[in-house]
């Protein structure tokens, strides 16, 4: 391993990397041990090596550059595109006793001068900069006059021109290696694809960097994709049944649906705010800040929201529209559960999603190559939605990693395996209807009309076009409307049918012929009448956060009798956070509060052994925490056994066909 060879007596100011790094982990961050590859990465960078780190959100990337910055002499320069989050990042570090600062456009001249002076005096452990600032000559000159411990390039996938987070200023970061050949660089991202990985390495000019690719599994996130019927209502039911009072993000495709969904949730008693690029900067900042600071706010957003949000206790991410790619889906869902506690990634998906996305690609900008790539991304996303196999397995396969062949046990398809059926004849019926309309009438129609014809419905439009005279009229009464829409959706997803033009009319593809000629079978997933719910094992009956049913929640669920103490500590924390104007998690994470109530420390020394309680926090909050506990009754009862499912399933709305937003012709 480069850089970690033992060289006793070597004149290294920072001594053996591992022990000092570990000591820093204990002292500053209050953690026992490194996770996964953190230790190797940190050793490598402390010893002066470059590194490219691919690690999922919540994997613990920050420590990989924060500890080298603390251990090596000089200041760690962190390049981050997220100006709006710098203040919070710096606040969180200061709460740990780390001297951190930032320079960005939100500061006035004097504030900036103070930070610059601190940097030049060697007083800063970490300095956060946006790439557009870093590339300025004035900034480069400033950096040249101080001592730099390490360059950390966070959200390094922003250098990729194909991703939706592309930032041209990231390209200029390749100069860091030329100007500071002796300063190690570490590029970090949670984007896992091979192509992005290659691009980061090339564009940042890091040919000799060591590469660290962590497992992209997020076992605490439960993945679920349900058939879309009445999405807002389904969302409300999901939130009420499983995430009452929890913080979470709801993603929608359009600004309008962001607005209407946020209003709908608010009307129904759920604290929710909108976030999209059409809102003015002040409103956006205010909503983001509330999300970070308050316990249990829901943000309804377009993809403009979320990158770099390091709020650890986001308990769910919901999608009301289909993401454009598996990468996007993974990034967005990855914002749930950074603290490793049970969390849910929930999505409602239906026929209109497929039609809409296919139309968007066709009518969108970009050349043929761009369209093909977008199409391929969408196809992978659709395959994930339609799979009858483990969702996590499919995700990991997508990122080139090996899943557990037995399934994960924490996704909807593992928890409630979907039934499949031989849909060959049904597929032929759909395709023949499309063929007949085109050959016999020279017409193209959308899904609604095709399904009406199959069902033999004499709607106004069917009569208007004489479609009841077609030989295929009424040949599909064996399935209901919802099932037919499911068939059409799956044919679209499998590329056996295509969407065309502004109205999303259905047309055949090259592959359609193989079905019509009976050269292949078409296995389909059965459309559930009710969406699958996990077989809950969490505690039941009590209100609030303990009432959630998640397969793996039992491990992290608190015994009933500890809840009052947990809530008391949360209230104390909220008070501290308000007084100091920082997010609650900057004081202590939920995971730390849970460990505190579980262990019930009676002295400062005992409290110091709890994960997440470092030197500075012990000093600042130790007495406060012990005071809260002392005011409560020590729980003596044995942990309550976990109850089986609560029968919540019965409250799900019946799944009828999805409402059609507009006529397709
Ligand atoms: P990322 O930047 O990769 O999304 P973070 O650096 O924010 O992840 O870390 C995710 C969470 O894990 C944070 O709450 C952090 O405090 C915690 N964490 C990171 N490393 C460790 C560790 N070695 N031991 C315990 N907790 C850790
Ligand atoms: Zn699974």
XYZ file of C-alpha atoms and ligand atoms in Angstrom:
693
model
C 0.000 0.000 0.000
C 1.610 3.262 -1.010
C 2.455 5.643 1.730
C 1.811 3.349 4.624
C 5.080 1.484 4.674
C 6.649 1.648 8.065
C 9.591 3.986 8.139
C 10.629 4.205 11.741
C 12.400 7.397 12.494
C 11.355 9.022 9.246
C 11.156 12.740 9.827
C 7.447 13.046 9.349
C 5.853 15.870 11.228
C 2.579 13.986 11.422
C 3.950 10.630 12.562
C 2.425 7.292 11.638
C -0.722 8.093 9.747
C -2.979 5.471 11.214
C -2.540 6.179 14.874
C -2.814 9.902 14.541
C -5.781 9.612 12.228
C -7.480 7.234 14.624
C -6.743 9.478 17.576
C -8.301 12.369 15.656
C -11.359 10.243 14.878
C -11.824 9.559 18.596
C -10.971 12.962 19.916
C -12.659 15.252 17.424
C -15.490 13.180 16.002
C -16.139 10.889 18.939
C -16.245 7.715 16.821
C -14.689 4.360 17.736
C -13.531 3.042 14.428
C -13.249 3.853 10.764
C -15.884 2.545 8.430
C -15.207 0.554 5.305
C -12.317 1.993 3.357
C -12.071 5.255 5.287
C -8.901 4.190 7.042
C -7.077 3.165 3.880
C -8.148 6.317 2.072
C -7.091 8.550 4.947
C -3.731 6.828 5.337
C -3.079 7.180 1.646
C -3.924 10.884 1.551
C -2.153 11.694 4.815
C 0.958 10.159 3.283
C 0.622 12.524 0.315
C -1.127 10.338 -2.276
C -3.923 11.394 -4.622
C -7.222 9.547 -4.387
C -10.452 9.211 -6.327
C -13.179 8.075 -3.965
C -16.536 6.678 -5.031
C -18.688 6.122 -2.011
C -22.449 6.254 -1.638
C -24.151 9.117 0.126
C -23.925 8.507 3.833
C -20.839 6.355 3.333
C -18.665 8.783 5.255
C -16.792 10.716 2.595
C -16.285 13.869 4.659
C -13.943 12.254 7.142
C -11.775 11.110 4.240
C -10.599 14.673 3.702
C -11.357 16.258 7.054
C -8.997 13.977 8.955
C -6.078 14.414 6.512
C -6.667 18.166 6.754
C -6.387 17.941 10.536
C -3.430 15.587 10.578
C -1.274 17.126 7.841
C 0.280 20.532 8.406
C -1.548 23.389 6.713
C -5.142 24.025 5.696
C -7.378 21.596 3.820
C -8.992 23.341 0.849
C -12.434 21.931 0.117
C -13.875 22.686 -3.298
C -17.633 22.427 -3.202
C -20.311 23.738 -5.582
C -22.741 24.280 -2.739
C -22.357 27.847 -1.551
C -25.710 27.774 0.237
C -24.529 24.925 2.440
C -21.068 26.197 3.329
C -22.221 28.062 6.400
C -23.845 24.924 7.798
C -20.839 22.783 6.959
C -18.573 25.212 8.721
C -20.916 25.487 11.707
C -20.960 21.707 12.042
C -17.156 21.603 12.046
C -16.864 24.429 14.534
C -19.237 22.571 16.843
C -16.621 19.813 16.775
C -13.878 22.260 17.652
C -12.438 22.346 14.125
C -11.287 25.713 12.792
C -13.181 25.917 9.549
C -14.065 28.835 7.314
C -15.322 29.632 3.846
C -14.903 32.329 1.268
C -17.864 32.970 -1.003
C -20.128 35.627 -2.422
C -22.447 35.651 0.602
C -19.767 37.428 2.641
C -18.952 41.095 2.702
C -15.436 42.377 2.187
C -14.545 42.486 5.874
C -15.758 38.983 6.609
C -13.688 37.720 3.722
C -10.625 39.566 4.898
C -10.863 37.925 8.323
C -10.960 34.446 6.803
C -8.088 35.249 4.444
C -5.997 36.476 7.342
C -6.766 33.319 9.335
C -5.694 31.205 6.398
C -2.428 33.097 5.940
C -1.707 32.861 9.656
C -2.091 29.075 9.445
C -5.054 29.118 11.804
C -7.550 27.333 9.585
C -7.930 23.560 9.497
C -10.376 23.668 6.605
C -11.336 26.290 4.045
C -14.382 25.839 1.779
C -14.425 27.428 -1.671
C -16.649 27.224 -4.724
C -14.829 26.274 -7.945
C -15.621 29.576 -9.637
C -13.868 31.378 -6.814
C -10.939 29.036 -6.624
C -10.015 29.626 -10.257
C -9.754 33.398 -9.794
C -6.186 34.679 -9.912
C -6.698 36.513 -6.643
C -7.700 33.268 -4.919
C -4.843 31.289 -6.440
C -2.424 33.981 -5.258
C -3.888 33.858 -1.781
C -3.523 30.079 -1.654
C 0.045 30.327 -2.891
C 0.915 32.484 0.098
C -0.361 29.999 2.683
C 0.256 26.344 3.464
C -2.075 23.744 2.037
C -2.548 20.309 3.606
C -4.799 18.752 0.974
C -7.182 19.678 -1.834
C -10.543 17.950 -1.532
C -12.768 18.104 -4.600
C -16.228 17.309 -3.353
C -19.126 16.390 -5.671
C -16.447 15.603 -8.238
C -19.029 14.297 -10.710
C -19.770 17.975 -11.432
C -16.803 17.748 -13.796
C -18.747 15.312 -15.977
C -20.292 16.956 -18.986
C -22.911 14.251 -19.335
C -24.355 14.554 -15.873
C -27.076 17.018 -14.979
C -24.845 18.559 -12.320
C -22.160 19.706 -14.759
C -20.272 22.818 -13.608
C -17.863 24.221 -16.210
C -15.704 25.689 -13.453
C -14.822 22.220 -12.299
C -12.788 21.766 -15.483
C -10.353 24.413 -14.263
C -9.505 22.291 -11.230
C -7.060 20.311 -13.323
C -4.600 23.144 -12.723
C -4.304 22.308 -9.020
C -2.004 19.387 -9.714
C 0.268 21.533 -11.863
C 0.500 24.417 -9.430
C 0.728 22.340 -6.282
C 2.371 19.065 -7.298
C 3.269 18.243 -3.695
C -0.187 18.707 -2.231
C -2.348 15.574 -2.315
C -5.714 15.788 -4.012
C -8.773 13.751 -3.181
C -11.803 13.770 -5.485
C -15.027 12.431 -4.026
C -18.424 11.577 -5.429
C -21.447 9.431 -4.781
C -21.988 8.885 -8.501
C -20.977 5.374 -9.247
C -20.992 4.785 -12.962
C -17.837 3.701 -14.683
C -18.088 6.508 -17.245
C -18.247 9.229 -14.599
C -15.386 7.624 -12.738
C -13.224 7.754 -15.879
C -14.197 11.323 -16.610
C -13.306 12.497 -13.117
C -9.897 10.920 -13.338
C -9.144 12.345 -16.773
C -10.587 15.802 -16.475
C -9.071 16.487 -13.082
C -5.726 15.159 -14.352
C -5.262 12.586 -11.628
C -3.506 9.778 -13.519
C -1.593 8.451 -10.542
C -4.462 8.625 -8.090
C -5.431 5.523 -6.202
C -9.038 4.537 -6.724
C -11.366 3.550 -3.946
C -14.765 2.213 -4.903
C -16.998 1.375 -1.974
C -20.032 -0.843 -2.065
C -22.978 1.154 -3.257
C -25.432 -0.759 -1.178
C -27.444 1.287 1.299
C -28.940 -1.503 3.376
C -30.929 0.808 5.637
C -32.934 2.191 2.710
C -36.020 0.202 1.814
C -36.752 0.544 -1.919
C -40.376 0.429 -3.002
C -42.076 1.237 -6.296
C -45.866 1.204 -6.375
C -48.293 1.449 -9.291
C -49.497 5.002 -9.654
C -53.205 5.573 -9.225
C -53.886 8.796 -7.376
C -50.323 9.791 -6.555
C -50.965 12.606 -4.094
C -53.350 10.480 -2.072
C -51.003 7.531 -2.196
C -48.221 9.766 -0.956
C -50.380 11.058 1.866
C -51.262 7.535 2.932
C -47.613 6.509 2.808
C -46.590 9.511 4.926
C -49.376 9.071 7.445
C -48.814 5.379 7.878
C -45.064 5.300 7.928
C -43.491 8.704 8.253
C -45.651 10.889 10.417
C -43.516 13.745 11.704
C -40.437 12.685 9.742
C -38.241 14.849 7.548
C -38.257 13.848 3.913
C -38.027 14.918 0.303
C -40.709 14.476 -2.354
C -39.467 14.793 -5.938
C -41.748 15.894 -8.773
C -40.842 16.624 -12.361
C -42.523 19.988 -12.880
C -42.633 23.183 -10.886
C -46.391 23.120 -11.059
C -46.693 19.685 -9.523
C -44.179 20.720 -6.856
C -46.463 23.613 -5.921
C -49.704 21.644 -5.967
C -48.233 18.740 -4.037
C -46.796 20.992 -1.325
C -50.177 22.712 -1.007
C -51.995 19.388 -0.894
C -49.765 18.079 1.895
C -50.066 21.294 3.882
C -53.850 21.198 3.541
C -53.751 17.702 4.917
C -51.781 18.608 7.978
C -48.281 17.740 6.825
C -45.682 20.462 7.141
C -44.408 20.868 3.581
C -42.694 23.570 1.525
C -41.966 23.789 -2.207
C -38.508 24.125 -3.755
C -37.763 24.650 -7.447
C -35.674 26.835 -9.700
C -38.619 29.134 -10.413
C -38.782 30.391 -6.839
C -36.709 33.412 -5.949
C -33.376 32.855 -4.259
C -34.495 34.099 -0.858
C -37.480 31.757 -0.717
C -35.368 28.834 -1.815
C -32.729 29.592 0.794
C -35.393 29.989 3.479
C -37.015 26.666 2.630
C -33.705 24.850 2.518
C -32.690 26.367 5.801
C -35.967 25.334 7.442
C -35.505 21.804 6.143
C -32.050 21.607 7.682
C -33.023 23.230 10.942
C -36.402 21.803 11.751
C -37.237 18.275 12.771
C -39.762 16.766 10.426
C -40.284 19.191 7.542
C -41.138 17.818 4.082
C -39.631 19.533 1.045
C -41.427 18.988 -2.253
C -38.889 19.695 -4.950
C -37.654 19.312 -8.464
C -34.167 17.903 -8.853
C -32.908 21.425 -8.221
C -32.933 20.427 -4.557
C -30.760 18.078 -2.640
C -27.172 17.868 -3.788
C -24.894 18.152 -0.808
C -27.729 18.250 1.704
C -25.980 16.479 4.512
C -28.933 16.357 6.858
C -28.449 12.924 8.363
C -32.037 12.220 9.407
C -33.945 12.437 6.140
C -36.250 9.475 6.737
C -37.813 9.137 3.292
C -37.402 10.174 -0.295
C -40.536 9.893 -2.426
C -40.809 10.177 -6.197
C -44.120 11.134 -7.733
C -42.627 11.101 -11.220
C -40.180 8.793 -12.877
C -36.544 9.933 -12.662
C -34.734 10.106 -15.995
C -32.022 7.639 -15.087
C -30.978 5.087 -12.511
C -28.104 7.398 -11.554
C -30.550 10.178 -10.810
C -32.828 7.858 -8.887
C -29.943 6.494 -6.858
C -28.573 9.968 -6.082
C -31.937 11.266 -5.023
C -32.985 8.267 -2.953
C -29.506 8.221 -1.420
C -30.342 11.401 0.462
C -32.433 9.297 2.831
C -30.898 7.768 5.934
C -27.324 9.044 5.952
C -27.352 8.238 9.655
C -27.821 4.515 8.845
C -31.218 4.377 10.544
C -34.122 2.764 8.657
C -35.431 4.915 5.816
C -37.669 4.518 2.792
C -37.255 5.253 -0.902
C -40.790 5.205 -2.270
C -41.944 5.861 -5.802
C -45.295 5.890 -7.582
C -44.950 4.971 -11.227
C -47.490 4.545 -14.009
C -48.178 4.404 -17.717
C -48.211 8.161 -18.155
C -44.691 8.389 -16.771
C -43.410 6.185 -19.541
C -45.336 8.051 -22.234
C -44.298 11.437 -20.913
C -40.612 10.585 -20.645
C -40.499 8.986 -24.069
C -42.167 12.070 -25.528
C -39.769 14.365 -23.716
C -36.786 12.614 -25.204
C -38.193 12.744 -28.717
C -39.162 16.373 -28.601
C -36.175 17.462 -26.524
C -33.061 19.225 -27.644
C -29.816 17.519 -28.513
C -28.548 15.453 -31.374
C -29.265 11.843 -32.181
C -26.428 10.560 -29.969
C -27.771 12.538 -27.038
C -31.256 11.159 -27.586
C -29.973 7.616 -27.797
C -28.172 8.015 -24.532
C -31.234 9.505 -22.853
C -33.265 6.609 -24.202
C -30.801 4.080 -22.801
C -30.901 5.786 -19.404
C -34.670 5.699 -19.399
C -34.726 2.038 -20.423
C -32.564 1.096 -17.436
C -34.841 3.075 -15.162
C -37.912 1.339 -16.598
C -36.275 -2.044 -16.173
C -35.804 -1.225 -12.493
C -39.468 -0.269 -12.181
C -40.747 -3.358 -13.945
C -38.438 -5.952 -12.468
C -39.859 -8.885 -10.583
C -36.429 -9.423 -9.009
C -34.793 -7.711 -6.036
C -34.649 -3.939 -6.665
C -31.429 -3.554 -4.732
C -29.904 -6.368 -6.745
C -30.832 -4.574 -9.935
C -29.393 -1.283 -8.668
C -26.111 -2.877 -7.654
C -25.864 -4.718 -10.959
C -26.362 -1.436 -12.730
C -23.347 -0.027 -10.925
C -21.312 -3.128 -11.738
C -21.397 -4.544 -8.224
C -22.436 -8.002 -7.077
C -25.651 -8.218 -5.112
C -26.669 -11.012 -2.784
C -28.208 -13.603 -5.117
C -30.723 -14.535 -2.435
C -32.206 -11.024 -2.503
C -31.913 -8.213 0.001
C -35.012 -8.761 2.114
C -35.578 -5.015 2.295
C -37.225 -4.007 -0.965
C -40.809 -4.460 -2.114
C -40.085 -7.308 -4.505
C -38.204 -9.247 -1.811
C -40.847 -8.533 0.815
C -43.839 -9.272 -1.400
C -42.631 -11.084 -4.528
C -44.767 -10.003 -7.475
C -46.544 -12.603 -9.540
C -45.763 -12.853 -13.200
C -47.973 -14.171 -15.972
C -47.660 -15.070 -19.628
C -48.756 -11.876 -21.321
C -48.030 -13.023 -24.879
C -51.652 -13.099 -26.026
C -52.471 -9.834 -24.281
C -49.460 -8.224 -25.943
C -50.622 -9.500 -29.325
C -54.059 -7.995 -28.755
C -52.589 -4.580 -28.026
C -50.191 -4.706 -30.939
C -52.862 -5.934 -33.389
C -55.101 -3.054 -32.396
C -52.295 -0.619 -33.145
C -51.603 -2.369 -36.464
C -55.241 -2.405 -37.516
C -55.783 1.254 -36.740
C -52.776 2.130 -38.809
C -53.235 -0.276 -41.732
C -56.994 -0.169 -42.052
C -57.621 3.422 -41.093
C -54.288 5.182 -41.387
C -54.760 6.354 -37.786
C -52.638 6.509 -34.677
C -54.110 6.755 -31.194
C -52.926 6.948 -27.620
C -53.276 4.400 -24.859
C -56.732 5.467 -23.710
C -58.370 4.786 -27.056
C -56.521 1.488 -27.538
C -57.679 0.261 -24.133
C -61.265 1.432 -24.772
C -61.300 -0.504 -28.046
C -59.963 -3.631 -26.369
C -62.557 -3.381 -23.619
C -65.331 -2.819 -26.167
C -66.335 0.514 -24.659
C -68.587 2.641 -26.850
C -67.228 5.988 -25.753
C -67.982 9.157 -27.694
C -64.594 8.964 -29.326
C -64.944 5.288 -30.186
C -68.250 6.025 -31.924
C -66.932 9.151 -33.600
C -64.208 7.149 -35.308
C -66.290 4.009 -35.900
C -63.827 2.019 -33.889
C -66.558 -0.353 -32.772
C -66.426 -1.712 -36.302
C -62.857 -2.920 -35.947
C -62.411 -6.670 -35.622
C -60.399 -6.137 -32.460
C -63.219 -4.239 -30.760
C -64.055 -5.892 -27.447
C -61.469 -8.697 -27.688
C -59.973 -7.770 -24.331
C -62.747 -8.151 -21.786
C -60.688 -10.759 -19.937
C -58.661 -7.949 -18.319
C -59.851 -4.755 -16.698
C -58.789 -1.245 -17.579
C -56.027 -1.038 -14.975
C -54.607 -4.337 -16.152
C -54.613 -3.223 -19.783
C -52.815 -0.036 -18.880
C -50.298 -2.189 -17.063
C -49.821 -4.280 -20.203
C -49.298 -1.186 -22.362
C -46.872 0.267 -19.816
C -44.819 -2.889 -19.692
C -44.766 -3.196 -23.488
C -43.452 0.359 -23.650
C -40.913 -0.410 -20.970
C -39.751 -3.511 -22.819
C -39.447 -1.659 -26.121
C -42.191 -3.743 -27.744
C -44.248 -0.631 -28.317
C -43.224 2.995 -28.801
C -44.614 6.450 -28.305
C -44.700 9.016 -31.057
C -45.341 12.706 -31.450
C -46.882 15.419 -29.408
C -49.935 13.382 -28.446
C -48.035 10.296 -27.399
C -49.661 8.009 -29.928
C -48.669 4.359 -29.800
C -46.701 2.836 -32.663
C -44.920 -0.461 -33.276
C -41.198 -0.983 -32.884
C -38.922 -3.325 -34.783
C -39.283 -5.821 -31.965
C -43.098 -5.773 -32.103
C -43.067 -8.103 -35.081
C -41.503 -10.916 -33.079
C -44.480 -10.870 -30.743
C -47.073 -10.637 -33.518
C -45.406 -13.531 -35.354
C -45.438 -15.568 -32.119
C -41.647 -15.822 -32.155
C -41.315 -14.899 -28.522
C -43.147 -14.906 -25.239
C -43.921 -11.819 -23.214
C -43.729 -12.398 -19.478
C -45.480 -9.615 -17.569
C -45.746 -8.557 -13.976
C -49.187 -8.851 -12.491
C -50.766 -5.515 -11.646
C -51.513 -5.588 -7.953
C -54.950 -4.427 -6.911
C -53.282 -2.876 -3.918
C -49.679 -1.783 -3.749
C -47.429 -4.088 -1.823
C -46.649 -3.107 1.713
C -43.733 -4.537 3.551
C -44.561 -7.045 6.208
C -43.915 -4.727 9.057
C -42.030 -5.845 12.094
C -41.673 -2.505 13.837
C -43.382 -1.715 17.093
C -47.022 -0.890 16.737
C -49.725 1.027 18.471
C -47.914 4.091 19.710
C -48.182 7.387 17.972
C -45.511 9.321 16.169
C -42.207 8.042 14.989
C -42.438 4.703 16.728
C -45.469 3.616 14.776
C -43.609 2.868 11.584
C -43.411 -0.563 10.162
C -40.189 -1.380 8.423
C -38.611 -4.728 7.984
C -35.275 -3.720 9.371
C -36.552 -1.066 11.684
C -36.710 -3.487 14.571
C -32.957 -3.383 14.976
C -32.903 0.338 15.389
C -36.347 0.808 16.910
C -36.203 2.073 20.414
C -37.931 0.100 23.129
C -41.153 1.823 24.119
C -39.992 2.817 27.601
C -37.009 4.724 26.230
C -39.095 6.920 23.980
C -39.821 9.618 26.573
C -36.106 10.059 27.214
C -35.367 10.173 23.498
C -38.058 12.795 23.007
C -36.785 14.781 25.998
C -33.295 14.831 24.508
C -34.689 15.860 21.148
C -36.542 18.737 22.778
C -33.386 19.773 24.612
C -31.460 19.560 21.342
C -34.053 21.662 19.499
C -33.676 24.325 22.160
C -29.875 24.338 21.844
C -30.131 24.484 18.062
C -32.524 27.426 18.204
C -30.326 29.332 20.614
C -27.271 28.856 18.442
C -29.033 29.181 15.105
C -27.698 25.874 13.802
C -29.449 22.724 12.565
C -30.329 20.261 15.306
C -28.041 17.581 13.873
C -25.067 19.876 14.369
C -25.604 19.438 18.118
C -26.029 15.633 18.038
C -27.348 13.192 15.462
C -30.422 11.081 16.190
C -28.165 8.039 16.212
C -26.159 9.593 19.064
C -29.309 10.436 21.040
C -30.520 6.873 20.581
C -27.259 5.493 21.863
C -27.372 7.857 24.820
C -30.806 6.697 25.946
C -29.857 3.079 25.296
C -26.770 3.309 27.493
C -28.040 5.874 30.007
C -24.625 7.327 30.970
C -24.377 8.656 34.490
C -21.059 10.459 34.230
C -19.189 12.618 31.757
C -16.663 9.797 31.342
C -19.406 7.358 30.366
C -20.990 9.841 28.004
C -17.632 10.259 26.276
C -17.790 6.649 25.069
C -20.998 7.238 23.084
C -20.523 7.429 19.295
C -20.561 11.010 18.041
C -19.517 12.559 21.355
C -16.056 14.028 20.838
C -13.964 16.220 23.100
C -15.559 19.533 22.195
C -19.142 18.303 22.317
C -18.546 16.652 25.652
C -17.322 19.955 26.982
C -20.150 21.986 25.474
C -23.094 19.672 26.015
C -22.034 16.983 28.490
C -23.607 18.563 31.532
C -26.731 19.448 29.578
C -27.317 15.879 28.444
C -26.651 14.414 31.880
C -29.008 17.015 33.331
C -31.827 15.939 31.005
C -31.308 12.280 31.912
C -31.084 13.019 35.629
C -34.484 14.687 35.458
C -36.066 11.526 34.073
C -36.898 8.193 35.592
C -34.335 5.495 34.781
C -36.153 2.965 32.667
C -36.128 -0.480 34.210
C -38.609 -2.466 32.158
C -37.317 -4.993 29.681
C -37.411 -3.909 26.057
C -40.887 -4.353 24.582
C -41.148 -7.200 22.101
C -41.742 -6.075 18.572
C -45.227 -6.605 17.274
C -46.097 -8.073 13.897
C -47.722 -6.031 11.122
C -50.533 -3.773 12.134
C -52.918 -4.617 9.328
C -52.336 -1.201 7.835
C -52.678 -2.787 4.431
C -56.425 -2.493 4.687
C -56.281 1.268 4.597
C -54.732 1.407 1.157
C -56.909 2.886 -1.522
C -58.099 0.520 -4.222
C -55.972 0.837 -7.306
C -58.069 1.763 -10.266
C -56.681 2.955 -13.540
C -54.541 6.047 -13.380
C -56.362 9.217 -14.263
C -55.471 10.471 -17.695
C -54.340 14.110 -17.570
C -55.424 14.827 -21.084
C -56.673 13.137 -24.150
C -53.960 11.960 -26.420
C -55.618 12.917 -29.665
P -21.145 11.302 2.784
O -20.461 12.627 2.664
O -20.383 10.171 2.191
O -22.547 11.317 2.319
P -20.876 11.781 5.576
O -19.452 12.084 5.583
O -21.840 12.900 5.697
O -21.237 10.924 4.300
O -21.160 10.700 6.693
C -22.427 10.109 6.834
C -22.736 9.876 8.288
O -21.917 8.854 8.828
C -22.481 11.091 9.129
O -23.561 11.185 10.010
C -21.169 10.803 9.821
O -21.080 11.460 11.038
C -21.236 9.292 9.991
N -19.916 8.659 9.998
C -18.955 8.789 9.072
N -17.887 8.054 9.392
C -18.165 7.432 10.560
C -17.447 6.529 11.422
N -16.228 6.108 11.120
N -18.072 6.104 12.540
C -19.320 6.526 12.832
N -20.034 7.376 12.083
C -19.471 7.836 10.952
Zn -34.551 -6.916 -2.450
